[in-house]
Coordinates of C-alpha atoms in Angstrom, one line a residue:
Chain W
X1 CA 199.6 -156.9 105.6
X2 CA 200.9 -157.7 102.1
X3 CA 201.9 -160.7 101.5
X4 CA 205.5 -159.7 100.4
X5 CA 205.3 -158.7 104.3
X6 CA 204.2 -161.0 105.9
X7 CA 207.2 -163.2 104.4
X8 CA 209.8 -160.8 105.6
X9 CA 208.8 -160.9 108.9
X10 CA 208.9 -164.5 108.9
X11 CA 212.1 -164.8 107.2
X12 CA 213.9 -161.7 110.0
X13 CA 212.0 -164.3 113.4
X14 CA 213.7 -167.5 111.8
X15 CA 217.2 -165.8 111.4
X16 CA 217.1 -164.5 115.0
X17 CA 215.3 -167.4 116.7
X18 CA 219.0 -169.6 115.5
X19 CA 221.1 -167.8 118.1
X20 CA 218.7 -168.8 120.7
X21 CA 217.6 -172.2 119.5
X22 CA 221.9 -173.2 118.4
X23 CA 223.6 -173.1 121.7
X24 CA 221.3 -175.4 123.5
X25 CA 220.7 -177.7 120.3
X26 CA 224.6 -177.7 120.2
X27 CA 224.6 -177.8 124.6
X28 CA 222.6 -181.6 123.5
X29 CA 224.4 -182.7 120.8
X30 CA 227.4 -182.7 122.2
X31 CA 226.7 -184.1 125.5
X32 CA 226.0 -187.3 123.5
X33 CA 229.1 -187.3 121.4
X34 CA 232.5 -189.3 122.5
X35 CA 235.1 -187.0 123.6
X36 CA 237.4 -187.3 120.5
X37 CA 234.3 -185.9 118.1
X38 CA 233.1 -183.3 120.8
X39 CA 235.6 -180.4 118.8
X40 CA 235.8 -182.3 115.2
X41 CA 236.0 -180.5 112.1
X42 CA 233.4 -180.5 110.6
X43 CA 231.7 -179.8 113.0
X44 CA 229.0 -182.6 114.4
X45 CA 225.5 -180.9 114.7
X46 CA 223.5 -184.5 115.1
X47 CA 225.1 -187.7 117.3
X48 CA 225.1 -190.9 115.1
X49 CA 225.6 -192.7 118.0
X50 CA 224.7 -191.3 121.0
X51 CA 226.7 -191.9 124.0
X52 CA 224.4 -191.7 126.4
X53 CA 227.0 -193.2 129.0
X54 CA 228.5 -189.2 129.4
X55 CA 225.5 -189.0 131.4
X56 CA 226.2 -191.9 134.0
X57 CA 230.1 -191.0 133.7
X58 CA 228.5 -187.0 135.3
X59 CA 227.1 -189.2 138.0
X60 CA 229.5 -191.4 139.0
X61 CA 232.9 -189.5 138.3
X62 CA 231.0 -186.2 140.1
X63 CA 229.2 -186.2 143.3
X64 CA 226.1 -184.8 140.9
X65 CA 223.3 -186.4 142.7
X66 CA 224.6 -184.8 146.1
X67 CA 224.5 -181.8 144.3
X68 CA 221.4 -181.8 142.4
X69 CA 219.6 -182.8 145.2
X70 CA 221.3 -179.8 146.6
X71 CA 220.3 -177.3 144.6
X72 CA 216.8 -179.0 144.1
X73 CA 216.7 -178.8 148.2
X74 CA 217.5 -174.9 148.2
X75 CA 215.8 -173.8 145.8
X76 CA 212.3 -175.1 146.9
X77 CA 212.6 -174.3 150.4
X78 CA 213.8 -170.7 149.1
X79 CA 210.4 -170.5 147.1
X80 CA 208.2 -172.0 149.4
X81 CA 209.5 -169.8 152.2
X82 CA 209.2 -166.0 149.9
X83 CA 206.4 -167.4 149.1
X84 CA 205.0 -167.2 152.7
X85 CA 206.7 -164.7 154.1
X86 CA 206.5 -161.9 150.8
X87 CA 203.3 -162.7 150.3
X88 CA 201.7 -162.5 154.3
X89 CA 204.1 -158.6 154.3
X90 CA 202.5 -157.9 151.3
X91 CA 198.7 -158.2 152.4
X92 CA 200.0 -156.7 155.1
X93 CA 200.8 -153.8 153.1
X94 CA 197.7 -153.6 150.5
X95 CA 194.8 -155.0 153.3
X96 CA 195.8 -153.8 156.7
X97 CA 195.5 -150.3 157.9
X98 CA 198.4 -150.1 160.6
X99 CA 201.3 -147.7 161.4
X100 CA 203.7 -150.1 160.3
X101 CA 202.7 -149.5 156.1
X102 CA 205.3 -146.6 156.3
X103 CA 207.7 -148.9 156.2
X104 CA 206.9 -150.1 152.8
X105 CA 208.9 -147.6 151.0
X106 CA 211.8 -148.3 153.1
X107 CA 211.8 -151.5 152.2
X108 CA 211.7 -151.0 148.9
X109 CA 215.4 -149.9 149.3
X110 CA 216.9 -153.5 148.9
X111 CA 215.6 -153.7 145.5
X112 CA 219.2 -151.1 145.1
X113 CA 221.1 -153.7 147.1
X114 CA 222.1 -155.9 145.3
X115 CA 224.3 -159.8 147.3
X116 CA 227.6 -158.8 146.4
X117 CA 227.2 -155.6 148.2
X118 CA 226.1 -157.7 151.6
X119 CA 228.3 -160.2 151.3
X120 CA 231.1 -158.9 153.4
X121 CA 229.4 -158.7 156.6
X122 CA 227.5 -162.0 155.9
X123 CA 229.8 -164.0 155.6
X124 CA 231.6 -163.1 158.6
X125 CA 228.3 -163.1 160.7
X126 CA 228.1 -166.9 158.8
X127 CA 231.4 -167.5 159.8
X128 CA 231.6 -166.4 163.4
X129 CA 228.6 -168.5 164.0
X130 CA 230.4 -171.3 162.1
X131 CA 228.0 -172.1 159.7
X132 CA 229.9 -171.4 156.3
X133 CA 230.5 -174.4 154.1
X134 CA 226.1 -175.6 155.4
X135 CA 223.0 -174.5 153.3
X136 CA 221.5 -172.6 156.0
X137 CA 222.8 -168.7 154.4
X138 CA 221.7 -169.5 151.3
X139 CA 218.4 -170.5 152.2
X140 CA 217.9 -167.8 155.6
X141 CA 219.4 -164.9 153.7
X142 CA 217.2 -164.9 150.1
X143 CA 214.1 -166.0 152.0
X144 CA 214.1 -162.6 154.2
X145 CA 216.8 -160.6 153.2
X146 CA 216.7 -158.6 149.5
X147 CA 215.3 -161.5 147.0
X148 CA 212.5 -161.3 148.5
X149 CA 211.5 -158.1 148.9
X150 CA 210.8 -158.4 144.5
X151 CA 208.4 -161.1 145.6
X152 CA 206.8 -158.8 148.6
X153 CA 206.0 -155.6 146.0
X154 CA 204.4 -158.0 143.3
X155 CA 202.0 -159.4 146.2
X156 CA 201.1 -156.2 147.7
X157 CA 200.4 -154.7 143.8
X158 CA 198.2 -157.8 143.4
X159 CA 196.5 -157.6 146.9
X160 CA 195.6 -153.7 145.9
X161 CA 193.4 -155.3 143.3
X162 CA 190.9 -157.2 145.1
X163 CA 187.8 -155.4 145.7
X164 CA 186.9 -154.5 149.3
X165 CA 183.6 -156.3 149.3
X166 CA 184.7 -159.6 148.7
X167 CA 186.5 -159.6 152.0
X168 CA 183.5 -157.6 153.9
X169 CA 181.9 -161.1 153.0
X170 CA 184.5 -162.7 154.5
X171 CA 184.0 -160.6 157.4
X172 CA 180.6 -161.4 158.0
X173 CA 181.6 -164.8 157.9
X174 CA 183.3 -164.8 161.0
X175 CA 187.1 -164.7 159.5
X176 CA 189.9 -163.8 161.1
X177 CA 192.2 -161.1 159.6
X178 CA 194.9 -164.0 159.1
X179 CA 191.5 -166.0 158.0
X180 CA 190.9 -163.4 155.5
X181 CA 194.7 -163.7 154.2
X182 CA 194.3 -167.7 153.9
X183 CA 190.8 -167.9 152.5
X184 CA 189.9 -164.8 150.6
X185 CA 192.7 -163.2 149.1
X186 CA 195.4 -166.4 148.8
X187 CA 193.7 -168.4 146.6
X188 CA 192.4 -165.1 144.1
X189 CA 196.5 -164.5 144.5
X190 CA 197.2 -167.6 142.6
X191 CA 198.7 -165.9 139.0
X192 CA 201.0 -163.3 141.8
X193 CA 202.1 -166.3 143.5
X194 CA 202.7 -168.1 140.4
X195 CA 204.9 -164.9 139.3
X196 CA 206.8 -165.0 142.6
X197 CA 207.3 -168.8 142.5
X198 CA 209.3 -168.7 138.6
X199 CA 211.0 -165.6 139.9
X200 CA 212.7 -166.7 143.3
X201 CA 213.1 -170.6 141.5
X202 CA 214.3 -169.4 138.9
X203 CA 217.1 -166.3 140.5
X204 CA 217.6 -169.2 143.0
X205 CA 219.2 -172.1 141.0
X206 CA 221.2 -170.4 139.0
X207 CA 222.9 -168.2 142.4
X208 CA 226.6 -168.3 141.9
X209 CA 228.4 -165.8 143.6
X210 CA 226.9 -166.9 147.6
X211 CA 227.9 -171.1 147.2
X212 CA 231.0 -170.1 145.5
X213 CA 232.1 -167.8 149.0
X214 CA 230.2 -169.8 151.7
X215 CA 230.8 -173.0 150.3
X216 CA 234.2 -175.1 150.2
X217 CA 233.3 -179.6 150.0
X218 CA 232.3 -180.6 146.8
X219 CA 229.5 -182.3 148.1
X220 CA 227.9 -179.7 149.6
X221 CA 228.2 -177.2 145.9
X222 CA 224.8 -176.4 144.3
X223 CA 225.0 -177.5 140.3
X224 CA 226.1 -173.9 139.0
X225 CA 229.1 -173.9 141.0
X226 CA 229.9 -177.9 140.5
X227 CA 228.9 -177.7 137.0
X228 CA 232.1 -175.1 136.6
X229 CA 234.2 -178.8 137.9
X230 CA 233.9 -180.6 135.2
X231 CA 238.1 -180.8 134.2
X232 CA 240.2 -184.1 134.6
X233 CA 243.1 -184.3 136.1
X234 CA 245.4 -181.7 134.0
X235 CA 243.3 -179.3 134.5
X236 CA 241.4 -180.0 130.4
X237 CA 238.2 -179.7 130.0
X238 CA 235.6 -183.0 129.7
X239 CA 233.3 -181.4 127.4
X240 CA 231.3 -184.1 126.7
X241 CA 230.5 -185.1 130.0
X242 CA 230.0 -181.5 131.6
X243 CA 227.3 -180.5 128.6
X244 CA 225.9 -183.7 129.7
X245 CA 225.5 -182.3 133.4
X246 CA 224.4 -178.9 132.1
X247 CA 221.6 -180.3 130.2
X248 CA 220.4 -181.6 133.2
X249 CA 220.2 -178.9 134.7
X250 CA 217.4 -177.7 132.8
X251 CA 214.9 -180.0 133.7
X252 CA 213.1 -178.8 136.9
X253 CA 213.5 -175.4 135.5
X254 CA 211.2 -176.5 132.9
X255 CA 209.0 -178.7 135.5
X256 CA 208.3 -175.3 137.2
X257 CA 207.4 -173.2 133.9
X258 CA 205.2 -175.3 132.6
X259 CA 203.2 -175.9 135.8
X260 CA 203.0 -172.2 135.9
X261 CA 203.8 -170.4 133.3
X262 CA 199.7 -169.7 132.1
X263 CA 199.4 -167.8 135.6
X264 CA 202.9 -166.0 135.3
X265 CA 201.8 -164.3 132.6
X266 CA 199.0 -163.6 133.9
X267 CA 199.9 -162.1 137.1
X268 CA 202.1 -160.4 135.6
X269 CA 199.3 -158.7 133.2
X270 CA 198.1 -157.6 136.8
X271 CA 200.5 -157.0 138.9
X272 CA 201.1 -153.9 137.9
X273 CA 204.3 -154.3 136.2
X274 CA 202.8 -153.9 132.7
X275 CA 202.9 -150.6 131.2
Chain C
X1 CA 185.1 -149.1 164.7
X2 CA 186.1 -149.9 167.9
X3 CA 188.6 -148.9 170.2
X4 CA 189.8 -152.4 170.7
X5 CA 189.9 -153.7 166.8
X6 CA 191.4 -150.6 165.9
X7 CA 194.2 -152.0 167.9
X8 CA 194.1 -155.6 167.0
X9 CA 194.2 -153.7 163.4
X10 CA 197.7 -152.6 164.7
X11 CA 199.5 -155.4 165.9
X12 CA 198.0 -158.1 163.6
X13 CA 200.0 -155.6 160.6
X14 CA 202.8 -156.1 162.6
X15 CA 202.6 -159.9 163.0
X16 CA 202.0 -160.7 159.6
X17 CA 205.3 -158.6 158.9
X18 CA 207.3 -159.5 161.4
X19 CA 209.2 -161.9 159.8
X20 CA 210.3 -159.5 156.8
X21 CA 210.5 -156.9 158.4
X22 CA 213.1 -158.2 161.2
X23 CA 214.8 -160.3 158.2
X24 CA 215.8 -157.1 156.6
X25 CA 217.1 -155.5 159.5
X26 CA 219.0 -158.1 159.7
X27 CA 220.8 -159.1 155.9
X28 CA 220.1 -155.6 154.6
X29 CA 220.3 -152.9 157.0
X30 CA 222.8 -154.1 159.3
X31 CA 225.0 -155.5 156.9
X32 CA 225.0 -152.4 154.7
X33 CA 225.7 -150.4 157.8
X34 CA 228.5 -153.2 158.4
X35 CA 229.9 -152.7 155.2
X36 CA 230.4 -148.9 155.1
X37 CA 231.8 -149.5 158.2
X38 CA 234.5 -152.4 157.1
X39 CA 235.4 -149.9 154.3
X40 CA 237.0 -147.3 156.5
X41 CA 239.1 -151.1 158.2
X42 CA 242.1 -153.2 157.1
X43 CA 240.7 -156.3 158.0
X44 CA 243.8 -158.6 158.7
X45 CA 241.4 -162.3 158.8
X46 CA 244.7 -164.8 159.1
X47 CA 245.1 -162.4 162.2
X48 CA 241.4 -161.9 163.2
X49 CA 242.5 -158.4 163.3
X50 CA 240.8 -155.2 162.3
X51 CA 242.1 -151.5 162.9
X52 CA 240.9 -148.2 161.5
X53 CA 242.4 -146.9 158.5
X54 CA 240.6 -143.7 157.8
X55 CA 240.0 -143.3 154.1
X56 CA 243.4 -145.8 153.8
X57 CA 240.2 -148.0 151.1
X58 CA 239.4 -145.6 149.4
X59 CA 242.9 -143.7 148.3
X60 CA 243.9 -147.3 147.6
X61 CA 241.0 -147.1 145.3
X62 CA 242.6 -144.0 143.1
X63 CA 245.9 -145.4 143.4
X64 CA 245.1 -148.7 142.3
X65 CA 245.8 -148.8 138.8
X66 CA 243.4 -151.5 137.3
X67 CA 240.3 -149.5 138.9
X68 CA 240.2 -147.1 135.5
X69 CA 240.6 -150.4 133.5
X70 CA 237.0 -151.5 135.8
X71 CA 235.6 -148.4 135.2
X72 CA 235.8 -148.4 132.3
X73 CA 234.4 -152.9 131.5
X74 CA 231.5 -152.0 133.4
X75 CA 230.7 -149.0 131.6
X76 CA 231.4 -150.3 128.5
X77 CA 229.8 -153.6 129.8
X78 CA 226.6 -152.0 131.1
X79 CA 226.1 -149.0 127.5
X80 CA 226.4 -152.4 125.6
X81 CA 224.3 -154.6 127.3
X82 CA 221.3 -152.2 128.4
X83 CA 221.2 -150.7 124.7
X84 CA 221.4 -153.9 123.1
X85 CA 219.2 -155.7 125.3
X86 CA 216.1 -153.0 125.1
X87 CA 216.7 -152.8 121.1
X88 CA 215.8 -155.9 120.7
X89 CA 213.7 -156.9 123.4
X90 CA 211.4 -154.1 122.1
X91 CA 211.9 -154.9 118.1
X92 CA 211.0 -158.7 119.5
X93 CA 208.1 -157.8 120.7
X94 CA 207.3 -155.5 118.0
X95 CA 207.8 -158.7 116.1
X96 CA 205.7 -160.6 117.7
X97 CA 202.7 -158.8 118.3
X98 CA 201.9 -158.7 114.7
X99 CA 199.7 -161.6 115.3
X100 CA 201.0 -163.9 112.9
X101 CA 199.9 -167.3 112.8
X102 CA 202.6 -169.3 114.3
X103 CA 204.7 -166.1 116.8
X104 CA 203.9 -168.2 119.6
X105 CA 206.7 -170.8 118.6
X106 CA 208.9 -168.1 118.8
X107 CA 208.0 -166.0 121.6
X108 CA 208.8 -169.9 123.2
X109 CA 212.0 -169.6 120.9
X110 CA 213.3 -166.4 122.3
X111 CA 211.7 -167.0 125.5
X112 CA 214.1 -170.5 125.8
X113 CA 217.4 -169.8 126.8
X114 CA 215.8 -167.7 130.4
X115 CA 214.8 -171.5 131.1
X116 CA 218.7 -172.9 131.1
X117 CA 220.4 -172.4 134.2
X118 CA 222.8 -169.3 134.0
X119 CA 225.9 -171.4 134.2
X120 CA 224.8 -174.0 132.0
X121 CA 224.1 -171.4 129.0
X122 CA 227.4 -170.0 129.7
X123 CA 229.7 -173.1 129.4
X124 CA 227.8 -174.5 126.4
X125 CA 229.4 -170.2 125.1
X126 CA 232.8 -170.8 126.4
X127 CA 232.4 -174.3 124.4
X128 CA 231.3 -172.9 121.3
X129 CA 234.0 -169.7 121.6
X130 CA 237.0 -171.4 122.2
X131 CA 239.3 -171.3 119.3
X132 CA 238.6 -174.6 117.7
X133 CA 234.7 -174.0 118.7
X134 CA 231.4 -174.5 117.2
X135 CA 231.4 -170.9 116.1
X136 CA 234.9 -171.0 113.7
X137 CA 233.9 -174.2 113.1
X138 CA 231.0 -173.1 111.5
X139 CA 232.2 -170.1 110.0
X140 CA 235.6 -171.6 108.9
X141 CA 232.4 -174.3 106.3
X142 CA 231.9 -170.1 104.9
X143 CA 235.8 -169.7 103.5
X144 CA 235.9 -167.2 107.4
X145 CA 238.7 -167.4 110.0
X146 CA 237.0 -166.8 113.1
X147 CA 239.3 -164.4 115.7
X148 CA 239.6 -166.6 119.3
X149 CA 236.3 -164.8 120.6
X150 CA 237.1 -164.9 124.6
X151 CA 240.7 -164.1 123.7
X152 CA 240.9 -161.3 121.4
X153 CA 241.2 -157.9 122.8
X154 CA 238.2 -156.1 120.5
X155 CA 236.3 -159.2 120.5
X156 CA 236.1 -160.5 124.3
X157 CA 234.4 -157.7 125.4
X158 CA 231.5 -157.8 122.6
X159 CA 230.8 -161.8 123.0
X160 CA 230.2 -161.2 127.4
X161 CA 227.7 -158.7 125.9
X162 CA 225.8 -160.8 123.2
X163 CA 226.1 -163.9 125.7
X164 CA 224.3 -161.9 128.0
X165 CA 221.8 -160.5 125.8
X166 CA 220.7 -163.7 124.2
X167 CA 220.6 -165.1 127.7
X168 CA 217.7 -163.2 129.4
X169 CA 216.1 -160.7 126.4
X170 CA 213.3 -163.1 126.9
X171 CA 212.4 -161.8 130.1
X172 CA 212.2 -158.0 128.6
X173 CA 210.0 -159.2 125.4
X174 CA 207.8 -160.5 127.5
X175 CA 207.6 -157.7 129.4
X176 CA 207.5 -155.5 126.2
X177 CA 204.6 -157.5 124.5
X178 CA 202.5 -156.9 127.2
X179 CA 202.4 -153.4 127.4
X180 CA 202.1 -153.2 123.8
X181 CA 198.8 -155.5 124.1
X182 CA 197.7 -153.1 126.8
X183 CA 197.5 -150.3 124.1
X184 CA 193.5 -149.8 123.2
X185 CA 193.3 -150.5 119.6
X186 CA 191.6 -147.8 119.0
X187 CA 194.0 -145.0 119.5
X188 CA 196.7 -147.3 117.3
X189 CA 192.8 -147.1 114.6
X190 CA 192.6 -143.5 115.3
X191 CA 196.2 -142.8 114.3
X192 CA 196.0 -144.9 111.6
X193 CA 193.1 -142.9 110.6
X194 CA 194.7 -139.7 111.1
X195 CA 197.8 -140.7 108.0
X196 CA 200.1 -142.0 110.3
X197 CA 202.8 -144.2 109.0
X198 CA 204.4 -147.2 110.7
X199 CA 207.1 -145.3 111.8
X200 CA 205.0 -142.1 112.6
X201 CA 202.8 -144.3 114.5
X202 CA 205.6 -146.2 116.5
X203 CA 207.7 -142.5 117.7
X204 CA 204.1 -141.0 118.3
X205 CA 201.9 -143.6 119.4
X206 CA 203.4 -146.6 120.7
X207 CA 206.3 -145.6 122.0
X208 CA 205.0 -142.8 124.3
X209 CA 202.1 -145.3 125.1
X210 CA 204.5 -148.6 126.7
X211 CA 207.2 -145.7 128.4
X212 CA 206.7 -147.5 131.7
X213 CA 207.5 -150.3 130.4
X214 CA 210.3 -149.3 129.3
X215 CA 211.7 -147.2 132.4
X216 CA 211.1 -150.5 134.5
X217 CA 212.9 -152.7 132.0
X218 CA 215.5 -150.5 131.5
X219 CA 215.5 -150.3 135.8
X220 CA 216.2 -154.1 135.9
X221 CA 218.2 -154.2 133.2
X222 CA 221.2 -151.6 134.4
X223 CA 221.0 -153.3 138.2
X224 CA 221.0 -156.8 136.3
X225 CA 224.0 -155.1 134.3
X226 CA 226.1 -154.1 137.4
X227 CA 225.8 -157.8 139.0
X228 CA 226.8 -159.7 136.0
X229 CA 229.9 -162.2 137.8
X230 CA 228.7 -165.9 136.9
X231 CA 229.7 -165.0 132.6
X232 CA 232.7 -163.4 133.7
X233 CA 234.5 -166.3 136.6
X234 CA 233.4 -169.0 133.1
X235 CA 234.0 -167.2 130.3
X236 CA 236.9 -164.8 130.6
X237 CA 238.3 -164.5 134.0
X238 CA 238.6 -160.7 133.3
X239 CA 240.8 -160.8 131.1
X240 CA 242.0 -160.2 128.6
X241 CA 244.0 -157.3 129.7
X242 CA 241.3 -156.1 131.7
X243 CA 239.7 -155.6 129.1
X244 CA 236.4 -157.7 131.1
X245 CA 237.0 -157.1 134.2
X246 CA 234.0 -155.6 135.8
X247 CA 233.4 -154.6 139.1
X248 CA 231.5 -157.1 140.7
X249 CA 234.4 -159.8 139.7
X250 CA 236.9 -157.3 140.8
X251 CA 235.4 -156.6 144.0
X252 CA 235.0 -161.1 144.4
X253 CA 238.9 -160.9 143.1
X254 CA 239.7 -158.7 145.8
X255 CA 237.3 -159.5 149.0
X256 CA 237.6 -163.4 148.3
X257 CA 240.6 -164.2 146.6
X258 CA 243.0 -161.9 148.5
X259 CA 240.9 -161.9 151.3
X260 CA 241.5 -158.1 151.8
X261 CA 238.0 -157.8 153.0
X262 CA 238.6 -153.7 153.8
X263 CA 239.2 -152.9 150.2
X264 CA 236.0 -155.3 148.9
X265 CA 233.3 -153.3 150.8
X266 CA 235.2 -150.4 149.6
X267 CA 234.3 -151.5 146.3
X268 CA 231.0 -153.1 147.1
X269 CA 229.9 -148.9 148.7
X270 CA 231.0 -148.1 145.4
X271 CA 228.4 -150.7 143.2
X272 CA 225.8 -149.9 145.9
X273 CA 226.7 -146.1 145.3
X274 CA 226.5 -146.8 140.8
X275 CA 223.2 -148.3 141.9
X276 CA 221.6 -146.4 144.2
X277 CA 222.5 -143.1 141.6
X278 CA 221.9 -144.9 138.3
X279 CA 218.4 -145.2 139.8
X280 CA 218.2 -142.4 141.2
X281 CA 218.5 -140.8 137.9
X282 CA 216.4 -143.2 135.7
X283 CA 213.6 -142.5 138.1
X284 CA 213.8 -138.3 137.8
X285 CA 214.1 -138.6 134.5
X286 CA 210.3 -140.5 133.9
X287 CA 209.4 -136.7 134.0
X288 CA 210.8 -136.3 130.9
X289 CA 209.8 -139.3 128.9
X290 CA 207.4 -141.4 130.9
X291 CA 204.2 -140.7 128.8
X292 CA 201.5 -141.6 132.3
X293 CA 201.6 -143.1 135.4
X294 CA 199.4 -144.7 137.1

């Protein structure tokens, strides 16, 4: 490629990068500004005297610590549960010859059933069981319901690629089916599991409609719903405090990505999702 | 294989899929049947009663003056989002695939909004797009008077679409990038030797080679576009004049703000049918435009 073309490519990428980086940059900047400077003109693009107490206010004036914990434990439980049950089902669909195999095509319908479609009946059942305003529907439904179908699909596609000789060797060592799954298949499936972990964590972390429907107490809220509540008694936005709270919610996702990303890219490539 | 080991395999298989299969029955199949049933009922939550309404809820849909606006907003949002998202994702992937130095940094940049919590991302844009917000302040420094983006009839929908595209385009970009890297270099070299220019190579080699990925991303993006909710709730509440009142937002309002579960269920059934039809349509069209299938 010519030097000119290269420079043009870099220029295009730099210009395109602005709307991707700018909002996050501004979120962090504004979260460190005093209230009277948040909407100042000319705009403040760098906080001269960072107001760290905005972060303290986000935690002291609102039950953010509790809401943070709620989001975190729900996302972790759903992620671990999905990884376990979908790898189990995916394994059976890929490696075991049994009549239930045919159910796989049926289960794929789940990919086309968004949670909005089923939430009214689920809400009524949850309500009848007296489980509204608890975290039960936010944990159990995603692990076993439609959101886990994609995970089962990814796991099955991955398990299909395992060579049969590997399992034969395990069988000669006297491993049972569960042993083969646990000791042979799962260790190789780390990239696929990482992909499932990232997808599931991200999805659960972003849940908005479900907590909005099921939860009523502020202390039970998860972060996405909680983040919309940062208003003063007159309904005015507390922008700097709200953006401080918003900034803190990025941390757990970042951690999950740093831990799993390398394997995630590999997992995407190997799970047949690539063209 | 002996008879007993065959039987054991059968049982093990069922045990392995049991948690998922039972969950699927309880949390997908049963509520799917139930929501269709509810859509033919008049549900009164306060009185705790439910009575058969025939096609009443669907008739209401045809008489509802808001319904055409919702259909229009949903269609504009979906088409705008899908076209913009796929075009941008593919362009970014092509740029990053040039293997220039430093492209990993740009890949991280374009992917970074995916990491930001959806509602956090939406709140920042709500903050930036208000009348006296950051975008207009920046426009003002170059002497341009910006509109009130989220309250303007023409600009609200555009804003919502752009905010959503920027949030998630990184995911599709990664999928396209993986597909581009899967094209055998021998094919690219051969076409180059045959004297194909960049545009010709893009049309005749790259596009057909990545068509399965395009199909997958299109299906996922269409389904995702139909489900957009948090963004509308935070940014526009469906306004102005219902111009951003998309199906799921209207569904939420009817079912959970107005407590009209019967009508809400009818809207949910419509949502399901739309997704079903669009997915099957795309799946059938794959014979026309998907070049190779494994």
